[in-house]
Amino acid sequence: MPGELTQDRIQKTWERSKDDPPANRRAAGAPHFANPPTVIVMVGLPARGKTYMSKKLTRYLNWIGLPTKVFNVGEYRREAVKNCSSYDFFKPDNECAVKIRQQCALAALRDVHSYLKDEGGQIAVFDATNTTRDRREMILQFGSDNGFKIFFIESVCDDPSVIASNIMEVKVSCPDYRDCNKTDAMLDFQRRIECYKTSYQPLDPDQHDRNLSFIKVIDVGRRFLVNRIQNHIQSKIIYYLMNIHVQPRSIYLCRHGESTDNLEGRLGGDSGLSPRGKQFSAALAGFVEEQQLQDLKVWSSQLCRSIQTAERLGVPYEQWKALNEIDAGMCEEMTYNEMKQKFPEEFALRDEDKYYYRYPAGESYQDLVQRVEPVIMDLERQENVLVICHQAVMRCLLAYFLDKSAEEMPYLKCPLHTVLKLTPVAYGCKVESISLNVEAVNTHRDRPEDVKRGPGTLIRRNSVTPLTSPESNIKKPRIDDLDEADFSELPPSVSSPSLCSPSHTPISLSGQHWLGRVCLT
Amino acid sequence: MMRGSSGTKLTHQPDRAVCMTNCPTLIVTVGLPARGKTYISKKLTRYLNWIGVPTREFNVGQYRRDFVKIYKSFEFFRPDNEEGLKIRRQCASAALNDVRQYLTEEGGQVAVFDATNTTRERRETIIQFAEQNGFKVFFVESVCEDPDVIQENIVQVKLSSPDYTNCNTEEAVEDFLKRIKCYENSYETLEEVLDRDLSYIKIMDVGQRYMVNRVLDHIQSRIVYYLMNIHITPRSIYLCRHGESELNVTGRIGGDSGLTPRGKAFGKKLSQFLETQGISDLKVWTSQMKRTIQTAEALNVPYEQWKVLNEIDAGVCEEMMYEEIQDHYPLEFALRDQDKYRYRYPKGESYEDLVQRLEPVIMELERQENVLVVCHQAVMRCLLAYFLDKTAEELPYLKCPLHTVLKLTPVAYGCKVESISLNVESVNTHRERPENVAVSRMSKEALLTVPAHQ
């Protein structure tokens, strides 16, 4: 007999009535079909974009709701070895160094194990060169011992200009070279690459590696070789990798001009622009012209206020229903006060867990992410784009680009009449906030102080440093002189004092900023 | 998101250059006979049309059959058969001509040119043709040397071909294998170096491996993603609606009500039915609405909830009876009857919106094997239209009655459908298109086709 169903008060999902207290986990937004934990293993010579892809992929996977974390073996190495500004460390005949590097890889794998087994992680990205069959065999064994699926991403590139450009963008400013000038750093790094070349065994789809699941990314995405896709998540990862590119470009995000509903403090609805909103549209048109962009695509939602804003620009634009504002269901067109009066419980629940909270007969931020995902995928393919959307939608998109957690997303500041210009830089995204100097009401509502917090939402840490808890600050023996190294045993986990707490990261220069804090000396 | 497909609208600038993102695309299959080219062509065409991209396939073999009324033997395909070669070239040209007409005059966006196209020379001709007409070219090559797969293909689709109506199985297979041999010597596969400037996907061993080169735009990216998700492992997809709900019985649309006693009985019957089917590893999917979940609960197996499987949002008409809609919104009601596919309820959705929302479900259904989807009337119509290749016009009127399971099994180039009623009485919720759809019509005429309810 069909059992009794109850509706979760926050997510409005129907579930079997339970006698036990509600589970601490929130229901996933969409079935993810990613049941066995997965280890994504990067493969490739230095300066082939492995870390770039690792970080980007991790950001995407976390955003769609899959707890993912990067484990960069170079970070572990920097922790273990104080001074590493010479390629000598990477010479294949430097036995002591080889041992250290091996230990670092093992330490990283131990943390991978911990993340996937004990910390609720779903996907771990093992970011290292992994250029030899031996190393990969060890990882495959590790996967098999623990029931993890292994998926390789190999980046192959022999274009010298691409490699030089990579080195300039992310290597010369790396902590390894803090005491060097750029030219010396470049030279040393190129020698470092040579150290790996002789032992490099690329993935071989025809013979040795024909039974492995992998994607080979060739020449920065010009060509791909895909072997034995096993499941949904691998398929999505491949689709994502095939859509990203490294061409310089900017993405402009803004909301529609102030609407008449905004003036009355009403949620949702489909009203038109207020006089100030129209002023903003004119200012936006001027701004777009000033930017002097070739080939700017303009996207808008299908709601009146966005379309009116886009129309004023006088250029072709595309309407996406997926960009429509979050559906407030039964609370559509109410003011916050009206909602508080008519649905006091709903009002309180929303403040308790704003990301997962679904309006009755409406949507949640979690639903929005799913709805807006095709927009993100297309944005990745595009070059210069201006997206005219809405407060909640813009917070979703921004959270993707700036790697904000589910907890932060609903509180990101996206004021009216302000354009955010996002430009990819190094491993992250530069943000410029440009106010167009047209007055508007403030529609931002901060999390109230006195509110009871809901069960912890996923706090992803895709900062590169490992670690189970911030308290453990195990200092490891530093190796000042390689000859003295005694590395019979590394402590169970490599510690790092830095844990970039996301809520304190300033809005500017995200990504870059973290990199500075993460690459410790 | 497709330019100009459901959910997005382009504002046009008439004097824009022809070849921007809205360039028509010519997909060109490549491969020896019996490698699945036509299977892929038809499936891809069906998918693209369903997501709103006007697509048509042009099978050169069909042109050849129309021209050479009677097929005698594989000799026609011998590389030294001058007469045969001439005819085949003409057929290819005729097909390309029709492609040109479809893409430039008939509003087509994608044409699938389905032929062996196994020589570089032939492909070069096509590339030039495309360049002259401003079409983008994307090659889809299928490479397979597994004799079991090839044999299976021949049995499934070649034996029943018009070419072999007068042969017995053995003769047909033997002839076809010789036909394949005719192509083998001149076969020039797409190569990493020689063809590095072309856009293509090479599918190897029925999807075990793929080589993808120079994906140029959104549509090519979507095509690649689709092709990497389909498979040919035998399986069945079961579609049904939730059991009869309380709102169903009162003739109301939408809402989130629970099951009636008859609806619950259906749940039990469904559970028994599934057991008789003896399916290994059946996945069960439901929407996030109470009535589908209650139905799935009766099955006593794990199931996944998808919000995107929720019923179409009727906006301001939610929970209304048709009579009430006619009363309060007679104009809207008439407009809906005029174009039920594109009509969007005020503050709600259209079938067109539904298709866009359901696309991830279709993609995942392609990846999966045996699946039961417990959903809703409009949603089920959309999914069914995808599997049975129904047009936008037919889709909103497909019959999806309560308490009936549709079992879909892929067969040859299409889908076999079995309709299984589980013999539990229910109300009828299907409203046919009335004769009079004019805005000026009378209430009586509008309500003529409303099914009976409490």
mmCIF file of C-alpha atoms in Angstrom, chain B residues 43-350:
data_model
loop_
_atom_site.group_PDB
_atom_site.id
_atom_site.type_symbol
_atom_site.label_atom_id
_atom_site.label_comp_id
_atom_site.label_asym_id
_atom_site.label_seq_id
_atom_site.Cartn_x
_atom_site.Cartn_y
_atom_site.Cartn_z
ATOM 1 C CA LYS B 43 18.109 9.016 -34.908
ATOM 2 C CA LEU B 44 19.974 12.306 -35.095
ATOM 3 C CA THR B 45 17.324 13.767 -37.383
ATOM 4 C CA ARG B 46 14.595 12.712 -34.983
ATOM 5 C CA TYR B 47 16.431 14.303 -32.032
ATOM 6 C CA LEU B 48 17.182 17.580 -33.788
ATOM 7 C CA ASN B 49 13.606 17.966 -34.991
ATOM 8 C CA TRP B 50 12.306 17.254 -31.521
ATOM 9 C CA ILE B 51 14.440 19.986 -29.936
ATOM 10 C CA GLY B 52 13.158 22.367 -32.578
ATOM 11 C CA VAL B 53 15.873 22.361 -35.253
ATOM 12 C CA PRO B 54 14.279 21.658 -38.655
ATOM 13 C CA THR B 55 16.279 18.704 -39.968
ATOM 14 C CA ARG B 56 15.865 16.246 -42.788
ATOM 15 C CA GLU B 57 17.838 13.247 -43.947
ATOM 16 C CA PHE B 58 18.709 12.522 -47.545
ATOM 17 C CA ASN B 59 19.563 8.881 -48.117
ATOM 18 C CA VAL B 60 21.380 8.380 -51.401
ATOM 19 C CA GLY B 61 20.555 4.684 -51.395
ATOM 20 C CA GLN B 62 16.910 5.669 -51.562
ATOM 21 C CA TYR B 63 17.555 7.857 -54.582
ATOM 22 C CA ARG B 64 19.340 4.915 -56.184
ATOM 23 C CA ARG B 65 16.399 2.610 -55.479
ATOM 24 C CA ASP B 66 14.011 5.124 -57.029
ATOM 25 C CA PHE B 67 16.194 5.371 -60.106
ATOM 26 C CA VAL B 68 17.186 1.759 -60.632
ATOM 27 C CA LYS B 69 13.846 0.127 -60.156
ATOM 28 C CA ILE B 70 15.110 -3.391 -59.697
ATOM 29 C CA TYR B 71 18.212 -4.329 -57.772
ATOM 30 C CA LYS B 72 19.938 -7.329 -59.282
ATOM 31 C CA SER B 73 23.114 -7.943 -57.344
ATOM 32 C CA PHE B 74 26.246 -6.563 -55.740
ATOM 33 C CA GLU B 75 27.728 -6.246 -59.230
ATOM 34 C CA PHE B 76 26.061 -2.857 -59.456
ATOM 35 C CA PHE B 77 28.508 -1.634 -56.849
ATOM 36 C CA ARG B 78 31.655 -3.015 -58.408
ATOM 37 C CA PRO B 79 34.285 -0.256 -58.760
ATOM 38 C CA ASP B 80 34.758 -1.125 -62.440
ATOM 39 C CA ASN B 81 31.048 -0.917 -63.270
ATOM 40 C CA GLU B 82 31.002 2.298 -65.309
ATOM 41 C CA GLU B 83 27.268 2.333 -65.715
ATOM 42 C CA GLY B 84 26.757 1.793 -62.006
ATOM 43 C CA LEU B 85 29.212 4.527 -61.085
ATOM 44 C CA LYS B 86 27.489 6.987 -63.358
ATOM 45 C CA ILE B 87 24.105 6.306 -61.853
ATOM 46 C CA ARG B 88 25.430 6.513 -58.310
ATOM 47 C CA ARG B 89 27.068 9.862 -59.051
ATOM 48 C CA GLN B 90 23.837 11.185 -60.490
ATOM 49 C CA CYS B 91 21.913 10.050 -57.464
ATOM 50 C CA ALA B 92 24.345 11.794 -55.165
ATOM 51 C CA SER B 93 23.954 14.996 -57.194
ATOM 52 C CA ALA B 94 20.198 14.758 -57.152
ATOM 53 C CA ALA B 95 20.294 14.330 -53.387
ATOM 54 C CA LEU B 96 22.598 17.340 -52.990
ATOM 55 C CA ASN B 97 20.244 19.383 -55.078
ATOM 56 C CA ASP B 98 17.404 18.523 -52.785
ATOM 57 C CA VAL B 99 19.638 19.383 -49.842
ATOM 58 C CA ARG B 100 20.251 22.795 -51.322
ATOM 59 C CA GLN B 101 16.566 23.368 -51.810
ATOM 60 C CA TYR B 102 15.725 22.239 -48.297
ATOM 61 C CA LEU B 103 18.331 24.433 -46.635
ATOM 62 C CA THR B 104 17.917 27.563 -48.717
ATOM 63 C CA GLU B 105 14.254 27.609 -49.681
ATOM 64 C CA GLU B 106 12.308 25.363 -47.366
ATOM 65 C CA GLY B 107 13.494 26.679 -44.026
ATOM 66 C CA GLY B 108 15.635 23.680 -43.195
ATOM 67 C CA GLN B 109 18.447 24.229 -40.718
ATOM 68 C CA VAL B 110 20.251 20.902 -40.855
ATOM 69 C CA ALA B 111 20.467 18.347 -43.663
ATOM 70 C CA VAL B 112 21.891 14.880 -43.115
ATOM 71 C CA PHE B 113 23.529 13.525 -46.246
ATOM 72 C CA ASP B 114 23.456 9.783 -45.674
ATOM 73 C CA ALA B 115 25.759 7.827 -47.997
ATOM 74 C CA THR B 116 29.040 5.936 -47.783
ATOM 75 C CA ASN B 117 31.130 8.969 -48.848
ATOM 76 C CA THR B 118 34.148 6.758 -48.412
ATOM 77 C CA THR B 119 36.559 8.523 -50.789
ATOM 78 C CA ARG B 120 38.279 11.800 -50.225
ATOM 79 C CA GLU B 121 37.292 12.810 -53.717
ATOM 80 C CA ARG B 122 33.600 12.426 -53.004
ATOM 81 C CA ARG B 123 33.956 14.326 -49.740
ATOM 82 C CA GLU B 124 35.848 17.112 -51.500
ATOM 83 C CA THR B 125 32.949 17.491 -53.927
ATOM 84 C CA ILE B 126 30.561 17.839 -51.045
ATOM 85 C CA ILE B 127 32.780 20.359 -49.281
ATOM 86 C CA GLN B 128 32.881 22.510 -52.371
ATOM 87 C CA PHE B 129 29.135 22.251 -52.759
ATOM 88 C CA ALA B 130 28.727 23.402 -49.186
ATOM 89 C CA GLU B 131 31.147 26.279 -49.609
ATOM 90 C CA GLN B 132 29.337 27.532 -52.685
ATOM 91 C CA ASN B 133 26.102 27.588 -50.781
ATOM 92 C CA GLY B 134 27.308 28.890 -47.427
ATOM 93 C CA PHE B 135 26.677 25.671 -45.506
ATOM 94 C CA LYS B 136 28.874 24.394 -42.688
ATOM 95 C CA VAL B 137 29.966 20.778 -43.057
ATOM 96 C CA PHE B 138 30.259 18.270 -40.263
ATOM 97 C CA PHE B 139 31.296 14.673 -40.941
ATOM 98 C CA VAL B 140 30.094 11.699 -38.914
ATOM 99 C CA GLU B 141 32.152 8.613 -39.626
ATOM 100 C CA SER B 142 31.356 5.183 -38.295
ATOM 101 C CA VAL B 143 34.196 2.679 -38.206
ATOM 102 C CA CYS B 144 33.650 -0.872 -37.100
ATOM 103 C CA GLU B 145 35.409 -4.146 -37.779
ATOM 104 C CA ASP B 146 33.528 -6.385 -35.375
ATOM 105 C CA PRO B 147 32.000 -9.105 -37.590
ATOM 106 C CA ASP B 148 29.222 -9.830 -35.073
ATOM 107 C CA VAL B 149 28.039 -6.251 -35.100
ATOM 108 C CA ILE B 150 28.107 -6.123 -38.876
ATOM 109 C CA GLN B 151 26.246 -9.392 -39.167
ATOM 110 C CA GLU B 152 23.602 -8.186 -36.727
ATOM 111 C CA ASN B 153 23.155 -4.962 -38.706
ATOM 112 C CA ILE B 154 22.688 -6.888 -41.928
ATOM 113 C CA VAL B 155 20.095 -9.136 -40.329
ATOM 114 C CA GLN B 156 18.204 -6.299 -38.667
ATOM 115 C CA VAL B 157 17.929 -3.828 -41.512
ATOM 116 C CA LYS B 158 19.324 -5.118 -44.759
ATOM 117 C CA LEU B 159 17.403 -8.343 -45.180
ATOM 118 C CA SER B 160 14.130 -6.486 -45.072
ATOM 119 C CA SER B 161 15.351 -3.871 -47.540
ATOM 120 C CA PRO B 162 13.503 -3.596 -50.859
ATOM 121 C CA ASP B 163 16.775 -4.655 -52.485
ATOM 122 C CA TYR B 164 16.356 -8.162 -51.145
ATOM 123 C CA THR B 165 12.631 -8.841 -51.270
ATOM 124 C CA ASN B 166 13.150 -11.734 -53.609
ATOM 125 C CA CYS B 167 16.061 -13.411 -51.885
ATOM 126 C CA ASN B 168 16.304 -15.827 -49.057
ATOM 127 C CA THR B 169 18.354 -14.910 -46.010
ATOM 128 C CA GLU B 170 21.536 -16.716 -46.996
ATOM 129 C CA GLU B 171 21.623 -15.265 -50.478
ATOM 130 C CA ALA B 172 20.952 -11.795 -49.174
ATOM 131 C CA VAL B 173 23.700 -11.927 -46.578
ATOM 132 C CA GLU B 174 26.171 -13.303 -49.062
ATOM 133 C CA ASP B 175 25.365 -10.627 -51.614
ATOM 134 C CA PHE B 176 25.540 -7.868 -49.057
ATOM 135 C CA LEU B 177 28.943 -8.959 -47.807
ATOM 136 C CA LYS B 178 30.183 -8.841 -51.370
ATOM 137 C CA ARG B 179 28.684 -5.393 -51.692
ATOM 138 C CA ILE B 180 30.696 -4.219 -48.724
ATOM 139 C CA LYS B 181 33.841 -5.639 -50.330
ATOM 140 C CA CYS B 182 33.300 -3.401 -53.359
ATOM 141 C CA TYR B 183 33.834 -0.369 -51.180
ATOM 142 C CA GLU B 184 36.718 -1.623 -49.093
ATOM 143 C CA ASN B 185 39.581 -1.057 -51.478
ATOM 144 C CA SER B 186 38.803 2.578 -52.145
ATOM 145 C CA TYR B 187 37.885 3.430 -48.555
ATOM 146 C CA GLU B 188 39.804 6.445 -47.243
ATOM 147 C CA THR B 189 39.019 6.923 -43.611
ATOM 148 C CA LEU B 190 39.120 10.408 -42.030
ATOM 149 C CA GLU B 191 42.672 10.948 -40.887
ATOM 150 C CA GLU B 192 44.275 13.009 -38.173
ATOM 151 C CA VAL B 193 46.763 14.725 -40.431
ATOM 152 C CA LEU B 194 45.212 14.781 -43.898
ATOM 153 C CA ASP B 195 41.801 15.866 -42.617
ATOM 154 C CA ARG B 196 42.935 18.087 -39.784
ATOM 155 C CA ASP B 197 41.016 21.083 -41.065
ATOM 156 C CA LEU B 198 37.686 19.333 -41.291
ATOM 157 C CA SER B 199 35.050 19.220 -38.572
ATOM 158 C CA TYR B 200 34.112 15.677 -37.747
ATOM 159 C CA ILE B 201 33.439 12.958 -35.256
ATOM 160 C CA LYS B 202 34.727 9.468 -35.845
ATOM 161 C CA ILE B 203 32.763 6.830 -33.985
ATOM 162 C CA MET B 204 34.725 3.633 -33.453
ATOM 163 C CA ASP B 205 33.379 0.234 -32.499
ATOM 164 C CA VAL B 206 29.843 1.344 -31.804
ATOM 165 C CA GLY B 207 30.829 4.054 -29.383
ATOM 166 C CA GLN B 208 33.717 2.525 -27.540
ATOM 167 C CA ARG B 209 35.925 5.322 -28.803
ATOM 168 C CA TYR B 210 35.466 8.717 -30.461
ATOM 169 C CA MET B 211 37.754 11.108 -32.262
ATOM 170 C CA VAL B 212 36.371 14.631 -32.415
ATOM 171 C CA ASN B 213 38.004 17.302 -34.545
ATOM 172 C CA ARG B 214 37.349 21.035 -34.773
ATOM 173 C CA VAL B 215 33.873 21.433 -33.357
ATOM 174 C CA LEU B 216 32.934 24.842 -34.730
ATOM 175 C CA ASP B 217 29.669 25.844 -33.138
ATOM 176 C CA HIS B 218 26.852 25.122 -30.776
ATOM 177 C CA ILE B 219 24.908 22.738 -32.982
ATOM 178 C CA GLN B 220 27.972 20.627 -33.715
ATOM 179 C CA SER B 221 28.717 20.492 -30.009
ATOM 180 C CA ARG B 222 25.184 19.287 -29.274
ATOM 181 C CA ILE B 223 25.382 16.694 -32.044
ATOM 182 C CA VAL B 224 28.654 15.335 -30.667
ATOM 183 C CA TYR B 225 27.212 15.157 -27.158
ATOM 184 C CA TYR B 226 24.146 13.312 -28.438
ATOM 185 C CA LEU B 227 26.129 10.836 -30.502
ATOM 186 C CA MET B 228 28.353 10.063 -27.522
ATOM 187 C CA ASN B 229 25.355 9.234 -25.367
ATOM 188 C CA ILE B 230 23.392 6.872 -27.603
ATOM 189 C CA HIS B 231 23.927 3.114 -27.612
ATOM 190 C CA ILE B 232 22.440 0.036 -29.239
ATOM 191 C CA THR B 233 22.188 -2.343 -26.309
ATOM 192 C CA PRO B 234 18.707 -3.886 -26.352
ATOM 193 C CA ARG B 235 16.414 -2.489 -23.666
ATOM 194 C CA SER B 236 12.905 -1.200 -23.085
ATOM 195 C CA ILE B 237 11.531 2.104 -21.912
ATOM 196 C CA TYR B 238 8.220 2.083 -20.057
ATOM 197 C CA LEU B 239 6.179 5.283 -19.968
ATOM 198 C CA CYS B 240 3.092 5.782 -17.870
ATOM 199 C CA ARG B 241 1.262 8.472 -15.962
ATOM 200 C CA HIS B 242 0.681 8.603 -12.239
ATOM 201 C CA GLY B 243 -2.425 6.784 -10.999
ATOM 202 C CA GLU B 244 -5.728 8.647 -11.186
ATOM 203 C CA SER B 245 -5.595 11.712 -8.925
ATOM 204 C CA GLU B 246 -8.273 13.600 -7.019
ATOM 205 C CA LEU B 247 -8.044 16.592 -9.327
ATOM 206 C CA ASN B 248 -8.300 14.318 -12.381
ATOM 207 C CA VAL B 249 -11.643 13.072 -11.161
ATOM 208 C CA THR B 250 -13.089 16.591 -10.832
ATOM 209 C CA GLY B 251 -11.860 17.551 -14.273
ATOM 210 C CA ARG B 252 -9.244 19.989 -12.985
ATOM 211 C CA ILE B 253 -5.824 20.496 -14.555
ATOM 212 C CA GLY B 254 -2.467 20.760 -12.813
ATOM 213 C CA GLY B 255 -2.174 21.072 -9.050
ATOM 214 C CA ASP B 256 -0.439 18.676 -6.694
ATOM 215 C CA SER B 257 -3.133 16.345 -5.413
ATOM 216 C CA GLY B 258 -2.891 12.760 -4.213
ATOM 217 C CA LEU B 259 -4.202 9.510 -5.673
ATOM 218 C CA THR B 260 -7.809 8.339 -5.583
ATOM 219 C CA PRO B 261 -8.468 4.770 -4.444
ATOM 220 C CA ARG B 262 -8.468 3.712 -8.106
ATOM 221 C CA GLY B 263 -5.166 5.502 -8.555
ATOM 222 C CA LYS B 264 -3.708 3.545 -5.670
ATOM 223 C CA ALA B 265 -5.050 0.321 -7.177
ATOM 224 C CA PHE B 266 -3.179 1.187 -10.342
ATOM 225 C CA GLY B 267 0.026 1.457 -8.326
ATOM 226 C CA LYS B 268 -0.432 -2.103 -7.113
ATOM 227 C CA LYS B 269 -1.243 -3.388 -10.573
ATOM 228 C CA LEU B 270 1.802 -1.604 -11.931
ATOM 229 C CA SER B 271 3.991 -3.344 -9.391
ATOM 230 C CA GLN B 272 2.593 -6.733 -10.413
ATOM 231 C CA PHE B 273 2.997 -5.903 -14.091
ATOM 232 C CA LEU B 274 6.648 -5.044 -13.650
ATOM 233 C CA GLU B 275 7.261 -8.301 -11.917
ATOM 234 C CA THR B 276 5.817 -10.252 -14.842
ATOM 235 C CA GLN B 277 8.119 -8.338 -17.172
ATOM 236 C CA GLY B 278 11.114 -9.799 -15.359
ATOM 237 C CA ILE B 279 13.342 -6.814 -16.085
ATOM 238 C CA SER B 280 16.885 -6.795 -14.862
ATOM 239 C CA ASP B 281 18.022 -3.579 -13.294
ATOM 240 C CA LEU B 282 14.985 -1.426 -13.917
ATOM 241 C CA LYS B 283 15.471 2.237 -13.097
ATOM 242 C CA VAL B 284 12.357 4.098 -11.983
ATOM 243 C CA TRP B 285 11.975 7.824 -12.420
ATOM 244 C CA THR B 286 9.185 10.093 -11.218
ATOM 245 C CA SER B 287 8.464 13.806 -11.107
ATOM 246 C CA GLN B 288 8.470 15.737 -7.828
ATOM 247 C CA MET B 289 4.690 15.827 -7.648
ATOM 248 C CA LYS B 290 2.823 13.888 -5.039
ATOM 249 C CA ARG B 291 0.797 11.750 -7.432
ATOM 250 C CA THR B 292 3.754 10.259 -9.289
ATOM 251 C CA ILE B 293 5.673 9.665 -6.108
ATOM 252 C CA GLN B 294 2.724 7.919 -4.492
ATOM 253 C CA THR B 295 2.494 5.707 -7.558
ATOM 254 C CA ALA B 296 6.201 4.856 -7.433
ATOM 255 C CA GLU B 297 6.004 4.161 -3.717
ATOM 256 C CA ALA B 298 3.655 1.267 -4.470
ATOM 257 C CA LEU B 299 6.424 -0.390 -6.478
ATOM 258 C CA ASN B 300 8.651 -0.862 -3.474
ATOM 259 C CA VAL B 301 11.830 -0.198 -5.408
ATOM 260 C CA PRO B 302 14.250 2.730 -5.311
ATOM 261 C CA TYR B 303 13.305 5.608 -7.633
ATOM 262 C CA GLU B 304 14.728 8.981 -8.641
ATOM 263 C CA GLN B 305 12.738 12.205 -8.576
ATOM 264 C CA TRP B 306 13.202 14.732 -11.387
ATOM 265 C CA LYS B 307 11.676 18.175 -11.024
ATOM 266 C CA VAL B 308 11.838 18.558 -14.797
ATOM 267 C CA LEU B 309 9.325 15.701 -15.130
ATOM 268 C CA ASN B 310 6.680 17.838 -13.386
ATOM 269 C CA GLU B 311 3.484 18.439 -15.328
ATOM 270 C CA ILE B 312 3.190 21.460 -17.604
ATOM 271 C CA ASP B 313 2.642 24.619 -15.551
ATOM 272 C CA ALA B 314 -0.801 25.968 -16.383
ATOM 273 C CA GLY B 315 0.012 29.290 -14.747
ATOM 274 C CA VAL B 316 -3.156 31.243 -13.948
ATOM 275 C CA CYS B 317 -5.261 28.233 -15.009
ATOM 276 C CA GLU B 318 -3.778 25.860 -12.453
ATOM 277 C CA GLU B 319 -6.426 23.685 -10.779
ATOM 278 C CA MET B 320 -9.209 25.000 -13.008
ATOM 279 C CA MET B 321 -11.704 22.916 -14.904
ATOM 280 C CA TYR B 322 -11.884 23.514 -18.656
ATOM 281 C CA GLU B 323 -15.340 25.001 -18.090
ATOM 282 C CA GLU B 324 -13.824 27.537 -15.696
ATOM 283 C CA ILE B 325 -11.051 28.404 -18.137
ATOM 284 C CA GLN B 326 -13.655 29.005 -20.832
ATOM 285 C CA ASP B 327 -15.550 31.153 -18.352
ATOM 286 C CA HIS B 328 -12.636 33.277 -17.129
ATOM 287 C CA TYR B 329 -10.280 33.233 -20.092
ATOM 288 C CA PRO B 330 -12.251 32.478 -23.277
ATOM 289 C CA LEU B 331 -9.661 34.204 -25.440
ATOM 290 C CA GLU B 332 -6.802 32.216 -23.997
ATOM 291 C CA PHE B 333 -8.781 29.013 -24.364
ATOM 292 C CA ALA B 334 -9.353 29.686 -28.054
ATOM 293 C CA LEU B 335 -5.730 30.637 -28.683
ATOM 294 C CA ARG B 336 -4.654 27.412 -27.088
ATOM 295 C CA ASP B 337 -6.832 25.413 -29.428
ATOM 296 C CA GLN B 338 -5.388 27.310 -32.357
ATOM 297 C CA ASP B 339 -1.776 26.390 -31.616
ATOM 298 C CA LYS B 340 -1.613 24.002 -28.726
ATOM 299 C CA TYR B 341 2.126 23.317 -29.169
ATOM 300 C CA ARG B 342 3.309 26.888 -28.949
ATOM 301 C CA TYR B 343 0.605 28.306 -26.696
ATOM 302 C CA ARG B 344 1.958 29.343 -23.305
ATOM 303 C CA TYR B 345 -0.447 29.620 -20.372
ATOM 304 C CA PRO B 346 -0.252 33.112 -18.808
ATOM 305 C CA LYS B 347 2.468 32.831 -16.166
ATOM 306 C CA GLY B 348 2.838 29.218 -17.196
ATOM 307 C CA GLU B 349 4.407 27.057 -19.879
ATOM 308 C CA SER B 350 3.872 25.785 -23.378
#
